[in-house]
Every structure is written in C-alpha cells, then in structure tokens.
mmCIF file of N, CA and C in Angstrom:
data_model
loop_
_atom_site.group_PDB
_atom_site.id
_atom_site.type_symbol
_atom_site.label_atom_id
_atom_site.label_comp_id
_atom_site.label_asym_id
_atom_site.label_seq_id
_atom_site.Cartn_x
_atom_site.Cartn_y
_atom_site.Cartn_z
ATOM 1 N N VAL A 1 26.572 -15.184 -122.910
ATOM 2 C CA VAL A 1 27.649 -15.276 -123.882
ATOM 3 C C VAL A 1 27.533 -14.146 -124.898
ATOM 4 N N ALA A 2 26.308 -13.893 -125.342
ATOM 5 C CA ALA A 2 26.107 -12.824 -126.325
ATOM 6 C C ALA A 2 26.494 -11.469 -125.747
ATOM 7 N N GLN A 3 26.278 -11.283 -124.453
ATOM 8 C CA GLN A 3 26.637 -10.015 -123.824
ATOM 9 C C GLN A 3 28.156 -9.817 -123.841
ATOM 10 N N TYR A 4 28.905 -10.887 -123.546
ATOM 11 C CA TYR A 4 30.367 -10.790 -123.611
ATOM 12 C C TYR A 4 30.815 -10.456 -125.031
ATOM 13 N N ALA A 5 30.174 -11.079 -126.008
ATOM 14 C CA ALA A 5 30.510 -10.797 -127.405
ATOM 15 C C ALA A 5 30.194 -9.352 -127.743
ATOM 16 N N SER A 6 29.060 -8.871 -127.253
ATOM 17 C CA SER A 6 28.659 -7.490 -127.496
ATOM 18 C C SER A 6 29.659 -6.525 -126.868
ATOM 19 N N ASP A 7 30.077 -6.838 -125.649
ATOM 20 C CA ASP A 7 31.072 -5.999 -124.975
ATOM 21 C C ASP A 7 32.386 -5.971 -125.756
ATOM 22 N N GLY A 8 32.669 -7.047 -126.486
ATOM 23 C CA GLY A 8 33.885 -7.125 -127.289
ATOM 24 C C GLY A 8 33.720 -6.549 -128.685
ATOM 25 N N GLY A 9 32.548 -5.951 -128.977
ATOM 26 C CA GLY A 9 32.316 -5.325 -130.272
ATOM 27 C C GLY A 9 31.712 -6.240 -131.324
ATOM 28 N N ASN A 10 31.262 -7.411 -130.926
ATOM 29 C CA ASN A 10 30.699 -8.371 -131.879
ATOM 30 C C ASN A 10 29.218 -8.637 -131.616
ATOM 31 N N GLY A 11 28.519 -7.634 -131.147
ATOM 32 C CA GLY A 11 27.121 -7.803 -130.753
ATOM 33 C C GLY A 11 26.195 -8.231 -131.870
ATOM 34 N N LYS A 12 26.363 -7.648 -133.051
ATOM 35 C CA LYS A 12 25.456 -7.967 -134.158
ATOM 36 C C LYS A 12 25.611 -9.426 -134.589
ATOM 37 N N ALA A 13 26.846 -9.876 -134.733
ATOM 38 C CA ALA A 13 27.095 -11.271 -135.120
ATOM 39 C C ALA A 13 26.584 -12.222 -134.043
ATOM 40 N N ALA A 14 26.833 -11.871 -132.780
ATOM 41 C CA ALA A 14 26.387 -12.721 -131.679
ATOM 42 C C ALA A 14 24.873 -12.815 -131.641
ATOM 43 N N SER A 15 24.209 -11.704 -131.865
ATOM 44 C CA SER A 15 22.745 -11.695 -131.858
ATOM 45 C C SER A 15 22.186 -12.603 -132.953
ATOM 46 N N GLY A 16 22.783 -12.549 -134.127
ATOM 47 C CA GLY A 16 22.354 -13.423 -135.222
ATOM 48 C C GLY A 16 22.567 -14.892 -134.895
ATOM 49 N N ASP A 17 23.704 -15.197 -134.262
ATOM 50 C CA ASP A 17 23.991 -16.582 -133.877
ATOM 51 C C ASP A 17 22.998 -17.080 -132.834
ATOM 52 N N VAL A 18 22.679 -16.224 -131.868
ATOM 53 C CA VAL A 18 21.701 -16.597 -130.840
ATOM 54 C C VAL A 18 20.348 -16.861 -131.486
ATOM 55 N N ASP A 19 19.931 -15.973 -132.381
ATOM 56 C CA ASP A 19 18.645 -16.161 -133.065
ATOM 57 C C ASP A 19 18.619 -17.470 -133.845
ATOM 58 N N GLN A 20 19.697 -17.757 -134.567
ATOM 59 C CA GLN A 20 19.751 -18.983 -135.363
ATOM 60 C C GLN A 20 19.697 -20.222 -134.469
ATOM 61 N N CYS A 21 20.424 -20.187 -133.364
ATOM 62 C CA CYS A 21 20.439 -21.321 -132.444
ATOM 63 C C CYS A 21 19.054 -21.537 -131.836
ATOM 64 N N LEU A 22 18.444 -20.459 -131.363
ATOM 65 C CA LEU A 22 17.118 -20.584 -130.752
ATOM 66 C C LEU A 22 16.084 -21.071 -131.756
ATOM 67 N N ARG A 23 16.169 -20.587 -132.969
ATOM 68 C CA ARG A 23 15.235 -21.025 -134.017
ATOM 69 C C ARG A 23 15.392 -22.530 -134.267
ATOM 70 N N ALA A 24 16.630 -22.999 -134.343
ATOM 71 C CA ALA A 24 16.881 -24.426 -134.568
ATOM 72 C C ALA A 24 16.378 -25.259 -133.394
ATOM 73 N N LEU A 25 16.571 -24.767 -132.171
ATOM 74 C CA LEU A 25 16.094 -25.500 -131.000
ATOM 75 C C LEU A 25 14.569 -25.527 -130.941
ATOM 76 N N GLU A 26 13.933 -24.436 -131.328
ATOM 77 C CA GLU A 26 12.467 -24.423 -131.384
ATOM 78 C C GLU A 26 11.966 -25.398 -132.445
ATOM 79 N N ASP A 27 12.637 -25.435 -133.589
ATOM 80 C CA ASP A 27 12.265 -26.385 -134.639
ATOM 81 C C ASP A 27 12.462 -27.826 -134.166
ATOM 82 N N LEU A 28 13.560 -28.070 -133.448
ATOM 83 C CA LEU A 28 13.815 -29.402 -132.902
ATOM 84 C C LEU A 28 12.729 -29.775 -131.899
ATOM 85 N N ASP A 29 12.362 -28.837 -131.052
ATOM 86 C CA ASP A 29 11.299 -29.083 -130.080
ATOM 87 C C ASP A 29 10.000 -29.470 -130.788
ATOM 88 N N SER A 30 9.697 -28.765 -131.853
ATOM 89 C CA SER A 30 8.499 -29.072 -132.635
ATOM 90 C C SER A 30 8.593 -30.467 -133.253
ATOM 91 N N LEU A 31 9.764 -30.806 -133.779
ATOM 92 C CA LEU A 31 9.954 -32.139 -134.351
ATOM 93 C C LEU A 31 9.786 -33.231 -133.298
ATOM 94 N N LEU A 32 10.323 -32.994 -132.111
ATOM 95 C CA LEU A 32 10.190 -33.978 -131.035
ATOM 96 C C LEU A 32 8.728 -34.160 -130.634
ATOM 97 N N LEU A 33 7.986 -33.063 -130.583
ATOM 98 C CA LEU A 33 6.559 -33.155 -130.273
ATOM 99 C C LEU A 33 5.840 -33.961 -131.350
ATOM 100 N N ARG A 34 6.138 -33.652 -132.606
ATOM 101 C CA ARG A 34 5.483 -34.373 -133.706
ATOM 102 C C ARG A 34 5.890 -35.847 -133.713
ATOM 103 N N ALA A 35 7.127 -36.126 -133.349
ATOM 104 C CA ALA A 35 7.567 -37.522 -133.270
ATOM 105 C C ALA A 35 6.812 -38.263 -132.172
ATOM 106 N N SER A 36 6.558 -37.576 -131.061
ATOM 107 C CA SER A 36 5.807 -38.216 -129.978
ATOM 108 C C SER A 36 4.377 -38.526 -130.395
ATOM 109 N N ARG A 37 3.911 -37.834 -131.409
ATOM 110 C CA ARG A 37 2.564 -38.072 -131.950
ATOM 111 C C ARG A 37 2.601 -39.011 -133.155
ATOM 112 N N LYS A 38 3.788 -39.566 -133.412
ATOM 113 C CA LYS A 38 3.989 -40.527 -134.508
ATOM 114 C C LYS A 38 3.741 -39.933 -135.889
ATOM 115 N N GLU A 39 3.999 -38.640 -136.051
ATOM 116 C CA GLU A 39 3.847 -38.010 -137.361
ATOM 117 C C GLU A 39 5.056 -38.377 -138.225
ATOM 118 N N PRO A 40 4.823 -38.796 -139.465
ATOM 119 C CA PRO A 40 5.913 -39.307 -140.307
ATOM 120 C C PRO A 40 6.956 -38.272 -140.728
ATOM 121 N N ASP A 41 6.615 -36.997 -140.741
ATOM 122 C CA ASP A 41 7.586 -35.984 -141.184
ATOM 123 C C ASP A 41 8.603 -35.635 -140.105
ATOM 124 N N ALA A 42 8.449 -36.184 -138.911
ATOM 125 C CA ALA A 42 9.377 -35.912 -137.810
ATOM 126 C C ALA A 42 10.462 -36.990 -137.799
ATOM 127 N N SER A 43 11.351 -36.919 -138.756
ATOM 128 C CA SER A 43 12.379 -37.952 -138.909
ATOM 129 C C SER A 43 13.608 -37.668 -138.046
ATOM 130 N N VAL A 44 14.339 -38.720 -137.775
ATOM 131 C CA VAL A 44 15.598 -38.589 -137.049
ATOM 132 C C VAL A 44 16.567 -37.732 -137.862
ATOM 133 N N LYS A 45 16.543 -37.887 -139.177
ATOM 134 C CA LYS A 45 17.422 -37.094 -140.048
ATOM 135 C C LYS A 45 17.146 -35.599 -139.876
ATOM 136 N N ALA A 46 15.862 -35.224 -139.823
ATOM 137 C CA ALA A 46 15.498 -33.817 -139.635
ATOM 138 C C ALA A 46 15.946 -33.325 -138.263
ATOM 139 N N MET A 47 15.821 -34.189 -137.241
ATOM 140 C CA MET A 47 16.251 -33.812 -135.889
ATOM 141 C C MET A 47 17.756 -33.600 -135.841
ATOM 142 N N LYS A 48 18.498 -34.515 -136.468
ATOM 143 C CA LYS A 48 19.958 -34.367 -136.505
ATOM 144 C C LYS A 48 20.354 -33.075 -137.210
ATOM 145 N N ALA A 49 19.637 -32.732 -138.261
ATOM 146 C CA ALA A 49 19.940 -31.495 -138.992
ATOM 147 C C ALA A 49 19.737 -30.281 -138.095
ATOM 148 N N LYS A 50 18.650 -30.261 -137.335
ATOM 149 C CA LYS A 50 18.384 -29.130 -136.435
ATOM 150 C C LYS A 50 19.430 -29.055 -135.334
ATOM 151 N N ILE A 51 19.842 -30.211 -134.815
ATOM 152 C CA ILE A 51 20.895 -30.227 -133.795
ATOM 153 C C ILE A 51 22.192 -29.688 -134.391
ATOM 154 N N GLY A 52 22.493 -30.083 -135.610
ATOM 155 C CA GLY A 52 23.698 -29.591 -136.284
ATOM 156 C C GLY A 52 23.680 -28.085 -136.467
ATOM 157 N N ILE A 53 22.524 -27.553 -136.855
ATOM 158 C CA ILE A 53 22.391 -26.101 -137.026
ATOM 159 C C ILE A 53 22.613 -25.391 -135.695
ATOM 160 N N ALA A 54 22.011 -25.925 -134.622
ATOM 161 C CA ALA A 54 22.162 -25.307 -133.299
ATOM 162 C C ALA A 54 23.620 -25.339 -132.848
ATOM 163 N N VAL A 55 24.286 -26.462 -133.039
ATOM 164 C CA VAL A 55 25.694 -26.585 -132.638
ATOM 165 C C VAL A 55 26.575 -25.640 -133.455
ATOM 166 N N ASP A 56 26.332 -25.560 -134.753
ATOM 167 C CA ASP A 56 27.105 -24.634 -135.594
ATOM 168 C C ASP A 56 26.909 -23.187 -135.149
ATOM 169 N N ALA A 57 25.668 -22.834 -134.807
ATOM 170 C CA ALA A 57 25.391 -21.471 -134.341
ATOM 171 C C ALA A 57 26.089 -21.203 -133.011
ATOM 172 N N LEU A 58 26.100 -22.199 -132.119
ATOM 173 C CA LEU A 58 26.807 -22.034 -130.845
ATOM 174 C C LEU A 58 28.309 -21.886 -131.075
ATOM 175 N N ASP A 59 28.856 -22.687 -131.976
ATOM 176 C CA ASP A 59 30.286 -22.557 -132.304
ATOM 177 C C ASP A 59 30.593 -21.157 -132.831
ATOM 178 N N SER A 60 29.742 -20.676 -133.708
ATOM 179 C CA SER A 60 29.930 -19.339 -134.273
ATOM 180 C C SER A 60 29.816 -18.275 -133.183
ATOM 181 N N LEU A 61 28.850 -18.453 -132.293
ATOM 182 C CA LEU A 61 28.670 -17.510 -131.183
ATOM 183 C C LEU A 61 29.912 -17.477 -130.298
ATOM 184 N N LEU A 62 30.443 -18.639 -129.985
ATOM 185 C CA LEU A 62 31.625 -18.686 -129.125
ATOM 186 C C LEU A 62 32.835 -18.018 -129.774
ATOM 187 N N GLN A 63 32.897 -18.019 -131.095
ATOM 188 C CA GLN A 63 34.010 -17.369 -131.787
ATOM 189 C C GLN A 63 33.940 -15.847 -131.686
ATOM 190 N N THR A 64 32.789 -15.306 -131.290
ATOM 191 C CA THR A 64 32.655 -13.853 -131.158
ATOM 192 C C THR A 64 33.046 -13.359 -129.769
ATOM 193 N N VAL A 65 33.256 -14.285 -128.843
ATOM 194 C CA VAL A 65 33.568 -13.923 -127.458
ATOM 195 C C VAL A 65 35.075 -13.722 -127.317
ATOM 196 N N PRO A 66 35.493 -12.676 -126.593
ATOM 197 C CA PRO A 66 36.931 -12.455 -126.382
ATOM 198 C C PRO A 66 37.598 -13.685 -125.750
ATOM 199 N N GLN A 67 38.818 -13.978 -126.167
ATOM 200 C CA GLN A 67 39.518 -15.193 -125.743
ATOM 201 C C GLN A 67 39.686 -15.279 -124.231
ATOM 202 N N ASP A 68 39.973 -14.168 -123.561
ATOM 203 C CA ASP A 68 40.173 -14.233 -122.111
ATOM 204 C C ASP A 68 38.891 -14.645 -121.396
ATOM 205 N N VAL A 69 37.752 -14.212 -121.909
ATOM 206 C CA VAL A 69 36.466 -14.595 -121.323
ATOM 207 C C VAL A 69 36.210 -16.084 -121.570
ATOM 208 N N LEU A 70 36.516 -16.554 -122.781
ATOM 209 C CA LEU A 70 36.354 -17.980 -123.086
ATOM 210 C C LEU A 70 37.227 -18.845 -122.183
ATOM 211 N N ASP A 71 38.452 -18.418 -121.957
ATOM 212 C CA ASP A 71 39.364 -19.187 -121.109
ATOM 213 C C ASP A 71 38.823 -19.306 -119.688
ATOM 214 N N LYS A 72 38.286 -18.214 -119.151
ATOM 215 C CA LYS A 72 37.711 -18.254 -117.802
ATOM 216 C C LYS A 72 36.486 -19.165 -117.761
ATOM 217 N N GLY A 73 35.640 -19.071 -118.775
ATOM 218 C CA GLY A 73 34.450 -19.917 -118.831
ATOM 219 C C GLY A 73 34.797 -21.386 -118.955
ATOM 220 N N LYS A 74 35.806 -21.688 -119.770
ATOM 221 C CA LYS A 74 36.225 -23.079 -119.939
ATOM 222 C C LYS A 74 36.780 -23.627 -118.633
ATOM 223 N N ALA A 75 37.545 -22.833 -117.922
ATOM 224 C CA ALA A 75 38.098 -23.286 -116.646
ATOM 225 C C ALA A 75 36.977 -23.581 -115.648
ATOM 226 N N ALA A 76 35.959 -22.727 -115.622
ATOM 227 C CA ALA A 76 34.827 -22.951 -114.718
ATOM 228 C C ALA A 76 34.056 -24.207 -115.114
ATOM 229 N N ALA A 77 33.819 -24.396 -116.409
ATOM 230 C CA ALA A 77 33.081 -25.580 -116.876
ATOM 231 C C ALA A 77 33.865 -26.858 -116.597
ATOM 232 N N ASP A 78 35.166 -26.816 -116.819
ATOM 233 C CA ASP A 78 35.999 -27.999 -116.581
ATOM 234 C C ASP A 78 35.975 -28.419 -115.116
ATOM 235 N N ALA A 79 35.823 -27.462 -114.220
ATOM 236 C CA ALA A 79 35.787 -27.768 -112.795
ATOM 237 C C ALA A 79 34.562 -28.599 -112.420
ATOM 238 N N TYR A 80 33.505 -28.523 -113.225
ATOM 239 C CA TYR A 80 32.270 -29.251 -112.925
ATOM 240 C C TYR A 80 32.105 -30.531 -113.730
ATOM 241 N N ARG A 81 32.991 -30.808 -114.640
ATOM 242 C CA ARG A 81 32.877 -32.004 -115.484
ATOM 243 C C ARG A 81 33.168 -33.263 -114.690
ATOM 244 N N ILE A 82 32.419 -34.311 -115.014
ATOM 245 C CA ILE A 82 32.655 -35.626 -114.421
ATOM 246 C C ILE A 82 33.512 -36.416 -115.410
ATOM 247 N N PRO A 83 34.622 -36.967 -114.956
ATOM 248 C CA PRO A 83 35.432 -37.781 -115.869
ATOM 249 C C PRO A 83 34.608 -38.948 -116.425
ATOM 250 N N ARG A 84 34.834 -39.299 -117.680
ATOM 251 C CA ARG A 84 34.062 -40.367 -118.346
ATOM 252 C C ARG A 84 34.086 -41.674 -117.566
ATOM 253 N N ASP A 85 35.216 -42.002 -116.963
ATOM 254 C CA ASP A 85 35.296 -43.278 -116.254
ATOM 255 C C ASP A 85 34.523 -43.268 -114.938
ATOM 256 N N MET A 86 34.041 -42.112 -114.507
ATOM 257 C CA MET A 86 33.263 -42.021 -113.270
ATOM 258 C C MET A 86 31.771 -41.836 -113.532
ATOM 259 N N GLU A 87 31.380 -41.659 -114.788
ATOM 260 C CA GLU A 87 29.973 -41.472 -115.116
ATOM 261 C C GLU A 87 29.220 -42.774 -114.916
ATOM 262 N N PRO A 88 27.995 -42.697 -114.363
ATOM 263 C CA PRO A 88 27.200 -43.923 -114.223
ATOM 264 C C PRO A 88 26.787 -44.438 -115.599
ATOM 265 N N GLU A 89 26.726 -45.757 -115.736
ATOM 266 C CA GLU A 89 26.327 -46.346 -117.014
ATOM 267 C C GLU A 89 24.823 -46.194 -117.196
ATOM 268 N N ILE A 90 24.433 -45.781 -118.376
ATOM 269 C CA ILE A 90 23.019 -45.610 -118.689
ATOM 270 C C ILE A 90 22.511 -46.915 -119.286
ATOM 271 N N VAL A 91 21.442 -47.457 -118.677
ATOM 272 C CA VAL A 91 20.912 -48.732 -119.151
ATOM 273 C C VAL A 91 19.578 -48.583 -119.868
ATOM 274 N N ASP A 92 18.956 -47.430 -119.774
ATOM 275 C CA ASP A 92 17.672 -47.199 -120.435
ATOM 276 C C ASP A 92 17.891 -47.148 -121.946
ATOM 277 N N PRO A 93 17.268 -48.065 -122.713
ATOM 278 C CA PRO A 93 17.507 -48.092 -124.163
ATOM 279 C C PRO A 93 17.047 -46.825 -124.880
ATOM 280 N N GLU A 94 16.005 -46.171 -124.389
ATOM 281 C CA GLU A 94 15.543 -44.938 -125.030
ATOM 282 C C GLU A 94 16.563 -43.825 -124.863
ATOM 283 N N ILE A 95 17.169 -43.751 -123.697
ATOM 284 C CA ILE A 95 18.189 -42.727 -123.466
ATOM 285 C C ILE A 95 19.419 -43.031 -124.317
ATOM 286 N N LYS A 96 19.769 -44.301 -124.438
ATOM 287 C CA LYS A 96 20.900 -44.661 -125.294
ATOM 288 C C LYS A 96 20.622 -44.271 -126.741
ATOM 289 N N GLN A 97 19.381 -44.447 -127.184
ATOM 290 C CA GLN A 97 19.026 -44.079 -128.552
ATOM 291 C C GLN A 97 19.146 -42.568 -128.738
ATOM 292 N N LEU A 98 18.677 -41.792 -127.747
ATOM 293 C CA LEU A 98 18.801 -40.338 -127.830
ATOM 294 C C LEU A 98 20.272 -39.921 -127.855
ATOM 295 N N GLU A 99 21.094 -40.575 -127.033
ATOM 296 C CA GLU A 99 22.521 -40.262 -127.030
ATOM 297 C C GLU A 99 23.152 -40.536 -128.390
ATOM 298 N N SER A 100 22.720 -41.607 -129.034
ATOM 299 C CA SER A 100 23.295 -41.928 -130.337
ATOM 300 C C SER A 100 22.932 -40.874 -131.375
ATOM 301 N N ILE A 101 21.779 -40.231 -131.192
ATOM 302 C CA ILE A 101 21.375 -39.153 -132.094
ATOM 303 C C ILE A 101 22.281 -37.950 -131.903
ATOM 304 N N LEU A 102 22.592 -37.661 -130.644
ATOM 305 C CA LEU A 102 23.422 -36.498 -130.347
ATOM 306 C C LEU A 102 24.865 -36.803 -130.642
#
C-alpha cells in the first residue's frame, strides 16, 4: 500500500503512517504478552488504545493511495469476503471476548 502511495507522490506521509501503525502493533503485541503473564499494567483499555492508533494510521495510509488503486483493491477484497449470514458462529468465549475488544 505504501508503494502505491509513494508512486502517487505521497511516499513521505505513507511511510510515517506505516511506521505509526507498526509501532502501535508492536506495542499491542507487548501488551498482549504482558497480559498473558498477568501483569497489571496490561489493561484492556491500553490494548484498545493501541488498536485505535493502528486503525487510525491505516485509515490515514489508505487516504494517501490513488483512488483508482483503492477501487481495484476494494473490488479484490470484496470478492473474498464471506457474507455475515454465512459465517460460522464462534462459541469459544475467549474468542468472543477478543472480538468484543476489536
């Protein structure tokens, strides 16, 4: 995605967005590890904040990509989506809890 943005003249902004997203995901990974060790500073609130930062950075990154490229990518992604009514129901309570976080 960053390469398409760079080709469209928005390389510097895209690079910053990629860095911010990766940093947030690394921080989230660290929080998840600390949560698995029952460390008190690894709160759900902190995890949600990191997810929010990553999503905002991805949104910003996508805004740097030329519209025609985005349209082609969206069409390809839509071709692989499973309609909600065809998705299998998740019964694992831990997975449901993770979904509620996201």
